[in-house]
Tab-separated table of C-alpha atoms in Angstrom:
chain	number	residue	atom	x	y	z
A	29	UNK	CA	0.383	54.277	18.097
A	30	UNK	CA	-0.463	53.479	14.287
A	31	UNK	CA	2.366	54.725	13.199
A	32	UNK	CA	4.793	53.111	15.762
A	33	UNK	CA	3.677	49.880	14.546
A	34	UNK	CA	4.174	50.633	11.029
A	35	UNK	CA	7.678	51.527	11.715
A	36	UNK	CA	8.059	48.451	14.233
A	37	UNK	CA	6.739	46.324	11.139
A	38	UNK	CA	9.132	48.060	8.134
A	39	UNK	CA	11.990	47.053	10.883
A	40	UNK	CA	11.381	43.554	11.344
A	41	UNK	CA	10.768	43.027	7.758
A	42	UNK	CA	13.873	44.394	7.106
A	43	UNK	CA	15.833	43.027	9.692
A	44	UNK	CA	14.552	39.321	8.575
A	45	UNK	CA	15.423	39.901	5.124
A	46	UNK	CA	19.093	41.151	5.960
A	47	UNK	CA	19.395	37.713	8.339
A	48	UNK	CA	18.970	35.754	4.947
A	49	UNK	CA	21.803	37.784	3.307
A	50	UNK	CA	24.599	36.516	5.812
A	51	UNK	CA	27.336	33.337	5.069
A	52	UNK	CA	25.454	30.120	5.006
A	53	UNK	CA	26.269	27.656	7.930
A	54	UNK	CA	26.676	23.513	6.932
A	55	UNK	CA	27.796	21.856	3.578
A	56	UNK	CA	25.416	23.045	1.214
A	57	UNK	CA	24.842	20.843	-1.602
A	58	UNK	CA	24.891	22.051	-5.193
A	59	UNK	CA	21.341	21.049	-6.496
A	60	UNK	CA	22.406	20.976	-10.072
A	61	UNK	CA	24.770	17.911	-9.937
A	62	UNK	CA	25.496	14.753	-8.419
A	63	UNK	CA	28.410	15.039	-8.764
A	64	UNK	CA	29.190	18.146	-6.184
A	65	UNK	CA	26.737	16.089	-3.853
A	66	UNK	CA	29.409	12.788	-3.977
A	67	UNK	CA	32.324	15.075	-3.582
A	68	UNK	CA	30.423	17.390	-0.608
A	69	UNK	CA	29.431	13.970	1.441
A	70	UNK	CA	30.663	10.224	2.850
A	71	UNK	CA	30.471	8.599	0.151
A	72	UNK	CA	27.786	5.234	0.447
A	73	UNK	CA	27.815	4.146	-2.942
A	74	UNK	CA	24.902	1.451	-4.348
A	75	UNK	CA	24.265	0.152	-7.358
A	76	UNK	CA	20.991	0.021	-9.120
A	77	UNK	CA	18.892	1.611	-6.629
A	78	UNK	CA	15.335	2.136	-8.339
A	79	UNK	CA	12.736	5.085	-6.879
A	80	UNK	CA	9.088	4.771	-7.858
A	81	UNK	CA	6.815	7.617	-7.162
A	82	UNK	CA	3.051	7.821	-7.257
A	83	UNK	CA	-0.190	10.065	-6.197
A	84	UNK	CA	-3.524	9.324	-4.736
A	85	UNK	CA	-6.182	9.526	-6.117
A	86	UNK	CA	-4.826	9.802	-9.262
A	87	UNK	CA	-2.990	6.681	-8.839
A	88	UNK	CA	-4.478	3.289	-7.269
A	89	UNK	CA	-2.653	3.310	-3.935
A	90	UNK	CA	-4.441	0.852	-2.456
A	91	UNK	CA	-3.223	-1.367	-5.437
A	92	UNK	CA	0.394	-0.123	-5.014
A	93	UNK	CA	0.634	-1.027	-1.353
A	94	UNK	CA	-1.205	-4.256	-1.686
A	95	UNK	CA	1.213	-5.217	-4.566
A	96	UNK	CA	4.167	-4.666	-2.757
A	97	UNK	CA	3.472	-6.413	0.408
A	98	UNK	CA	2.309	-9.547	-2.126
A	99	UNK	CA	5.697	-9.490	-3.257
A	100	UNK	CA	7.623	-10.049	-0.493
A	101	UNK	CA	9.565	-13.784	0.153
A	102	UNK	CA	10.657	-13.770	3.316
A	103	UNK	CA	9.748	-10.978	5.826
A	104	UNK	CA	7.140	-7.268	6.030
A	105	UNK	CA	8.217	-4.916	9.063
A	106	UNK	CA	5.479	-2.070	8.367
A	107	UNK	CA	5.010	1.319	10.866
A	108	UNK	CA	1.722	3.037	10.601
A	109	UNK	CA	0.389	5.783	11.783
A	110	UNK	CA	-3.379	4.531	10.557
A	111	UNK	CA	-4.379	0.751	9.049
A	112	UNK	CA	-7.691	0.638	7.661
A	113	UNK	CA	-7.898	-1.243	4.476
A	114	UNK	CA	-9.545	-4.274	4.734
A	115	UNK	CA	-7.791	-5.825	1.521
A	116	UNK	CA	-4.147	-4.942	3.590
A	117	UNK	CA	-5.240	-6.495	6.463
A	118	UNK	CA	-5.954	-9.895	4.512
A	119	UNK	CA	-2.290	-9.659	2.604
A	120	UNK	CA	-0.657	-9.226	6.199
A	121	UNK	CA	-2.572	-12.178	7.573
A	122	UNK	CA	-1.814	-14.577	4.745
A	123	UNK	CA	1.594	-13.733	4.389
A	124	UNK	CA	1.920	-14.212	8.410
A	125	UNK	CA	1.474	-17.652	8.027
A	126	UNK	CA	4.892	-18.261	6.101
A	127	UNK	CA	6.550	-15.226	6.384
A	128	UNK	CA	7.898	-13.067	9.280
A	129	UNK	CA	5.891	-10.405	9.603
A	130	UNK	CA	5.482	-8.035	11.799
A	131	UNK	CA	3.615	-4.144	12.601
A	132	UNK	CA	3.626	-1.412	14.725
A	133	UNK	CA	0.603	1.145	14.986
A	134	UNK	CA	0.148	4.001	16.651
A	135	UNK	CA	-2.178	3.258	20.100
A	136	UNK	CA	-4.575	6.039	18.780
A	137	UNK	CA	-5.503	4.772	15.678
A	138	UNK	CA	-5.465	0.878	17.040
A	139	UNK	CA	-9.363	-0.791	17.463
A	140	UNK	CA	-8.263	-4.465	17.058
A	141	UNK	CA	-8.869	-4.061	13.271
A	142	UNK	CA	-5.375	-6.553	13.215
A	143	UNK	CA	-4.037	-8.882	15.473
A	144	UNK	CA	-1.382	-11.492	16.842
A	145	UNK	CA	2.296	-11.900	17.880
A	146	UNK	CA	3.466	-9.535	15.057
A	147	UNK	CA	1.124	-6.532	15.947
A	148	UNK	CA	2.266	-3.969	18.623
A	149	UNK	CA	1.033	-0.673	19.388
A	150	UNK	CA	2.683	2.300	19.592
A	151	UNK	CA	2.246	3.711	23.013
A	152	UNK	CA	3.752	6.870	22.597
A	153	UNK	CA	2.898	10.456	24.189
A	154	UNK	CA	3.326	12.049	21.119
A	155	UNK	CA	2.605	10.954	17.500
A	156	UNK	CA	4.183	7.587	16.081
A	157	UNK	CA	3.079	9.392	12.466
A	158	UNK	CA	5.366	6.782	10.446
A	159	UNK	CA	3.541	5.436	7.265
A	160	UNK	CA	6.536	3.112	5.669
A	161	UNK	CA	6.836	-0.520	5.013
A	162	UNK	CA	10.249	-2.301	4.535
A	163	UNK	CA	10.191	-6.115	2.331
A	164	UNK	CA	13.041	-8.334	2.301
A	165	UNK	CA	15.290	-6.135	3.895
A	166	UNK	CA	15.629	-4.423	0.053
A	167	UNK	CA	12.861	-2.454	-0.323
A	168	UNK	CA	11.098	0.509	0.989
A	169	UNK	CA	7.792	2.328	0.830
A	170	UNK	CA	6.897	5.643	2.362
A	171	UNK	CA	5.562	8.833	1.880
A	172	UNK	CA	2.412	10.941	3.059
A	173	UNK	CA	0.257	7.924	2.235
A	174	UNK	CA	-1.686	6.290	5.582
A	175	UNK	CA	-3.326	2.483	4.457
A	176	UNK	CA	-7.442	3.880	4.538
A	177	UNK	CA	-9.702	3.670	2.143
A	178	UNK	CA	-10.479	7.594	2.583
A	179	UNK	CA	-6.573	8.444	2.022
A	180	UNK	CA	-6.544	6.216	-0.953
A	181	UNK	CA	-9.950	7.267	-2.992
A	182	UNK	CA	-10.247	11.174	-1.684
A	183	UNK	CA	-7.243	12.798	0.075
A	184	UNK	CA	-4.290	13.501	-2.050
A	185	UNK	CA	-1.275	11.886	-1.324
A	186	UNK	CA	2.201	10.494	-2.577
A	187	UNK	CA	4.042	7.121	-2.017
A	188	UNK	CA	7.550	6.887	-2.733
A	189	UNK	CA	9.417	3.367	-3.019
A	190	UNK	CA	12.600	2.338	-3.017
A	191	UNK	CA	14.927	-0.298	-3.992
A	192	UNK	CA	18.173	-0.153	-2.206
A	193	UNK	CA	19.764	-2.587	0.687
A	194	UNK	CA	20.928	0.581	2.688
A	195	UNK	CA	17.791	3.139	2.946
A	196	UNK	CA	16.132	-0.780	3.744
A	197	UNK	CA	18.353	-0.932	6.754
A	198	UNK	CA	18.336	2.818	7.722
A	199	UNK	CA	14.347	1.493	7.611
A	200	UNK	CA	14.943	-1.893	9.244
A	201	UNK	CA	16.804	0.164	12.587
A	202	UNK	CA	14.236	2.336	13.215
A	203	UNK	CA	11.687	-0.562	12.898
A	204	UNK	CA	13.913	-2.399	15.734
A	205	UNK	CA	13.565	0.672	18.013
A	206	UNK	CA	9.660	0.778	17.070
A	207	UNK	CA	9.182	-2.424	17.735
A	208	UNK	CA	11.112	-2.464	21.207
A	209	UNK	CA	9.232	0.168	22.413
A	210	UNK	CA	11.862	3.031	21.660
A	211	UNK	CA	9.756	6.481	20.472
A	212	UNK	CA	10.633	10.146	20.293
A	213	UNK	CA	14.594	9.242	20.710
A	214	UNK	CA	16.898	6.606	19.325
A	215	UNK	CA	20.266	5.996	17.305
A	216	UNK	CA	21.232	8.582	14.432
A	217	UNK	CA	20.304	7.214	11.203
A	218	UNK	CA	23.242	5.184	9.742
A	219	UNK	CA	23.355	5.952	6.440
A	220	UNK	CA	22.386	9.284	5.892
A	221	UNK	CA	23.553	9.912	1.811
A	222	UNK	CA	24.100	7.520	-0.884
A	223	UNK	CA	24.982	7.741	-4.195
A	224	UNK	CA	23.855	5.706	-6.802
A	225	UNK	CA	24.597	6.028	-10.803
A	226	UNK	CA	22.986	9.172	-11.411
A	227	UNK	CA	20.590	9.374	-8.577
A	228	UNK	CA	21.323	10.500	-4.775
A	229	UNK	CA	19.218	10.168	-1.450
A	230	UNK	CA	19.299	11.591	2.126
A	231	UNK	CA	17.396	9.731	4.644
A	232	UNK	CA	16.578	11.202	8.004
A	233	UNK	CA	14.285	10.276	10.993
A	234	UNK	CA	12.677	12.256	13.532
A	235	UNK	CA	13.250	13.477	16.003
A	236	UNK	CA	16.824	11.893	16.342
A	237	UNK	CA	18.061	13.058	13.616
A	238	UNK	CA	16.029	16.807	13.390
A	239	UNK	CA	15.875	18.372	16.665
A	240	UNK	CA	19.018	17.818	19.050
A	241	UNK	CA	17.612	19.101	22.175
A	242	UNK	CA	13.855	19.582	23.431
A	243	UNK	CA	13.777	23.183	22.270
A	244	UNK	CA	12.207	24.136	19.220
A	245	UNK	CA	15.627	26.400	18.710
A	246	UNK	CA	18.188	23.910	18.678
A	247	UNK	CA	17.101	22.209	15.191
A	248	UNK	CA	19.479	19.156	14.378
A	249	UNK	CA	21.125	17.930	10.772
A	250	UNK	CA	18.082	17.141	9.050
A	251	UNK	CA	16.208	20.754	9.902
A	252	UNK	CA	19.370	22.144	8.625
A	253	UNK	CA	19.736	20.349	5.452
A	254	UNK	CA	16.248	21.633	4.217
A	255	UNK	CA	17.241	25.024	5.134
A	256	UNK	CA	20.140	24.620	3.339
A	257	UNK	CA	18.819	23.271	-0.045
A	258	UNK	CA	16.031	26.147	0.353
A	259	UNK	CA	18.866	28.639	0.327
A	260	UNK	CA	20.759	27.598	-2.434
A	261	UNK	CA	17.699	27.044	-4.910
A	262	UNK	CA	18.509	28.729	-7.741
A	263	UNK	CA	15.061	28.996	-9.647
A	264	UNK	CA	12.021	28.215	-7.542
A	265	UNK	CA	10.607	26.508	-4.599
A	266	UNK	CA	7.308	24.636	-4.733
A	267	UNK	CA	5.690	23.604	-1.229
A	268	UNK	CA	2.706	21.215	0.004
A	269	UNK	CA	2.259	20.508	3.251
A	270	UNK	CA	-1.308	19.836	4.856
A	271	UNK	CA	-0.043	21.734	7.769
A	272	UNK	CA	2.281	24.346	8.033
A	273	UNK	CA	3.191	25.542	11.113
A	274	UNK	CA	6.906	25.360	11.129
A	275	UNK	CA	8.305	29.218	11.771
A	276	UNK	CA	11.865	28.337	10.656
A	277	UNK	CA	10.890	26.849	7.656
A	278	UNK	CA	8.150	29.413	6.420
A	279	UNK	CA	11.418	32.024	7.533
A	280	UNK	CA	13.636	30.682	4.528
A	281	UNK	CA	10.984	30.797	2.079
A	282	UNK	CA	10.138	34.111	2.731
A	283	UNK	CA	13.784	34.906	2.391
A	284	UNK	CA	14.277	32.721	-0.483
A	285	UNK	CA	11.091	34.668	-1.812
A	286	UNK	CA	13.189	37.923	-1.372
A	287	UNK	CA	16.160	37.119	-3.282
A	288	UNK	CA	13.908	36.349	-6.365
A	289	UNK	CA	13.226	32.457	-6.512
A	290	UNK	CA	9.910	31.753	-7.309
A	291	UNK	CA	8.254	29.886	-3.861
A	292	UNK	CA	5.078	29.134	-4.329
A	293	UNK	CA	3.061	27.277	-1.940
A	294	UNK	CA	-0.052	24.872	-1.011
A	295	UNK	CA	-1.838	24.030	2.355
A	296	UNK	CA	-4.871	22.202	3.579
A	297	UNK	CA	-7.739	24.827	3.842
A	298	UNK	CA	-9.318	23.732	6.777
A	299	UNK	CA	-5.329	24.230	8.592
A	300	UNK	CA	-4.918	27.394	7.160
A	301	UNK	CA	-6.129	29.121	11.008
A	302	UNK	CA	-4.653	26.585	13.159
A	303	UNK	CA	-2.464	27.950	15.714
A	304	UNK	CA	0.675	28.737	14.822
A	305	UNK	CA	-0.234	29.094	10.900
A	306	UNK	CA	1.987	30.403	8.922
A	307	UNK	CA	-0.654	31.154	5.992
A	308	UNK	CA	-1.148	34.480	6.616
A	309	UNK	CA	2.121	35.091	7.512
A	310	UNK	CA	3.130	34.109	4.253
A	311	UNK	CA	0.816	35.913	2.457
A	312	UNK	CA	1.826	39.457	4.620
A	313	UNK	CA	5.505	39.113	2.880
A	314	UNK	CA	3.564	38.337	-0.512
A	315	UNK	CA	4.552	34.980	-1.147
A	316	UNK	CA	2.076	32.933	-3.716
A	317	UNK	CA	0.304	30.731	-1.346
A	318	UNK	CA	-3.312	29.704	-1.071
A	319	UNK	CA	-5.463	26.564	-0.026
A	320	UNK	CA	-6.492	23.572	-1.373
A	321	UNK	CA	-9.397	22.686	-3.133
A	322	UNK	CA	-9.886	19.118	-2.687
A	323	UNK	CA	-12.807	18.956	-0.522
A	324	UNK	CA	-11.320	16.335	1.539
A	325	UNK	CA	-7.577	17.076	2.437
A	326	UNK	CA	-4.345	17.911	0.232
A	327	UNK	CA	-2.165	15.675	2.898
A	328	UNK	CA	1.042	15.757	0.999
A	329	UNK	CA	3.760	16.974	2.660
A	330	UNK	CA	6.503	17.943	0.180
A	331	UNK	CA	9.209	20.414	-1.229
A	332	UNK	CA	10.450	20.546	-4.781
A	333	UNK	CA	13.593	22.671	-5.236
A	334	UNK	CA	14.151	23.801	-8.681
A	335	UNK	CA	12.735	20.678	-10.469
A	336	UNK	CA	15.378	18.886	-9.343
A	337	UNK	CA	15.229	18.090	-5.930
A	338	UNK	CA	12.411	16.251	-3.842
A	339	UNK	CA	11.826	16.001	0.645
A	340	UNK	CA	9.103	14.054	1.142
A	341	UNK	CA	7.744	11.804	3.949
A	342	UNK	CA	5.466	11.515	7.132
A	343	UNK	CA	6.633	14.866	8.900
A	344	UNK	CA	4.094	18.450	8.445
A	345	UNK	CA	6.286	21.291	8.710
A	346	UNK	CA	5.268	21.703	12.257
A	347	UNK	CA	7.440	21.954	15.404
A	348	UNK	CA	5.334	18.348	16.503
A	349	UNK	CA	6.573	17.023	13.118
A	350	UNK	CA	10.278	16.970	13.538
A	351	UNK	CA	10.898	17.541	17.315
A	352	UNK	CA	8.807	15.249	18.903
A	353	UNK	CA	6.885	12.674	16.704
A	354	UNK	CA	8.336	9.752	15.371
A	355	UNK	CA	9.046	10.212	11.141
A	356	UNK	CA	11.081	9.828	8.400
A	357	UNK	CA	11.610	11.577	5.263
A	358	UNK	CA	13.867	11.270	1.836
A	359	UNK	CA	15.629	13.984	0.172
A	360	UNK	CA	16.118	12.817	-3.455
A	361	UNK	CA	18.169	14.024	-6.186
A	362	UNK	CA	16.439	12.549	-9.283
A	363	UNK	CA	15.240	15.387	-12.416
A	364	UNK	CA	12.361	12.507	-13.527
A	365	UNK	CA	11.037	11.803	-9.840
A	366	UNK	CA	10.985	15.828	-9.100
A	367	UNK	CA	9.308	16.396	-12.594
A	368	UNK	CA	6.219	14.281	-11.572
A	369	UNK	CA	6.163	15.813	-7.941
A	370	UNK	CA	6.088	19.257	-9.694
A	371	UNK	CA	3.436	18.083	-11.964
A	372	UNK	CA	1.510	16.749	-9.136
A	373	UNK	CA	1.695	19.989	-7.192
A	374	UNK	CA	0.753	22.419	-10.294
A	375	UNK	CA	-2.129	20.201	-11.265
A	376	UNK	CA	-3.431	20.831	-7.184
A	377	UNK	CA	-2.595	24.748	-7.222
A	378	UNK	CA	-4.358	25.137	-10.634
């Protein structure tokens, strides 16, 4: 019997890593340049978009978010998953008076802690797990970051903003369906890649745009788009995620692994035996993953591909994440912004 499943485990391991060696399906992009991205893709051009990234603790988010809802002139149209910070709270309130502003939280993480004509809850049977904010129809913020005190001071986390009119409205239509009650479905995200000077962005929401059918099998665009920039890295592969789950994913960075990039990778300890883990998995095929140390939570949830590239946003790298819960996430093609998202992520794997 032992060695029957030695041989049954030599054949699946090989049979995996000869599935990674076949033609590539989609339009891969070339992660080295721009340019192959413009001439690969629709081409949504805007000028002078401007990307800001920052990490908790590190970095004051509290400060961050506070100053960019301050800021706005005419109207806030936030989605969170949590709202906790007292400070926040007062912005929204005082800005209500003159502005139009409105929020949507998810029903599980609502006590009253907000209220009024511009505050509905999210009453969803899965996760509304958004965390983005949209001002003046021009600007964004997202990321892994939820507005609480303990996510600001003692969990590690990222915010990303963004100044550009079109990720605002890809933002400001899936506010609209938040807002009229639409979760878990919706419209295809309108702009999916732009192009800006040097910079490009792909902006996706889940599950409409990740999972095309109920099954965890029939994966959509978005799925496919991070498989495909995980197969054509060319040097390494650096991955945080608080939980990682996601059996598709953790299956292109083994094989990614086996062709010689570099993949290392980082997950909350206390997820690391959740069902469904792909921890030990990972480590069985000898990839360079371990746990956090943070003795709160590591709740990024972020690739970088070959310094170059960045995904970030709400989604874990769970089936839950981009199947059936409501999130977005940014792909973006900017050497400076993936530089301090690989800093970030060697400082936490030490």
């Amino acid at each position: 019997m032992a060695k029957l499943c030695y041989f049954i485990m030599i054949f699946c391991t090989l049979a995996l890593l000869i599935s990674g060696c076949g033609k590539l399906t989609g339009n891969a992009v070339n992660v080295n340049h721009v340019e192959n991205y413009e001439n690969n893709y629709e081409k949504n051009y805007e000028k002078g978009i401007i990307i800001g990234a920052y990490f908790c603790p590190n970095e004051d988010c509290s400060k961050i978010i506070e100053d960019f809802i301050s800021n706005a002139n005419y109207s806030v149209h936030c989605a969170f998953f949590e709202l906790e910070q007292e400070n926040l709270i007062g912005i929204f309130a005082k800005k209500s008076h003159t502005l139009d502003v409105k929020i949507v939280i998810d029903s599980n993480n609502y006590n009253g802690q907000i209220k009024g004509n511009g505050v509905k809850t999210a009453n969803s049977k899965q996760y509304m797990h958004n965390k983005f904010c949209i001002v003046d129809s021009s600007k964004v913020l997202t990321g892994s970051f939820n507005p609480t005190i303990k996510e600001a001071n003692l969990n590690n986390n990222n915010i990303i903003t963004v100044k550009s009119g079109l990720i605002a409205s890809n933002y400001e239509d899936e506010f609209t369906e938040l807002w009229n009650g639409v979760y878990s479905s919706g419209k295809k995200t309108k702009y999916k890649k732009i192009i800006s000077d040097k910079i490009a962005l792909e902006n996706y929401f889940c599950p409409e745009d990740c999972s095309s059918e109920p099954s965890p099998d029939k994966n959509a665009e978005a799925l496919h788009r991070i498989f495909d920039l995980i197969r054509n890295a060319k040097e390494s592969v650096r991955v945080a995620s608080f939980t990682f789950t996601h059996e598709a994913i953790s299956d292109e960075l083994i094989k990614a692994d086996s062709r010689g990039i570099n993949v290392t990778i980082l997950t909350e300890n206390r997820q690391k035996n959740v069902m469904g883990s792909q921890y030990q998995r990972a480590k069985d095929f000898g990839l360079k993953i371990k746990t956090d140390s943070n003795k709160y939570s590591m709740h990024h949830k972020f690739i970088v591909i070959d310094d170059k590239i960045v995904i970030t946003g709400s989604p874990n790298f769970t089936l839950s994440g981009f199947n059936k819960n409501d999130e977005n996430f940014l792909i973006i093609y900017d050497k400076i912004i993936a530089s301090k998202f690989s800093k970030e992520f060697d400082n936490m794997y030490g």
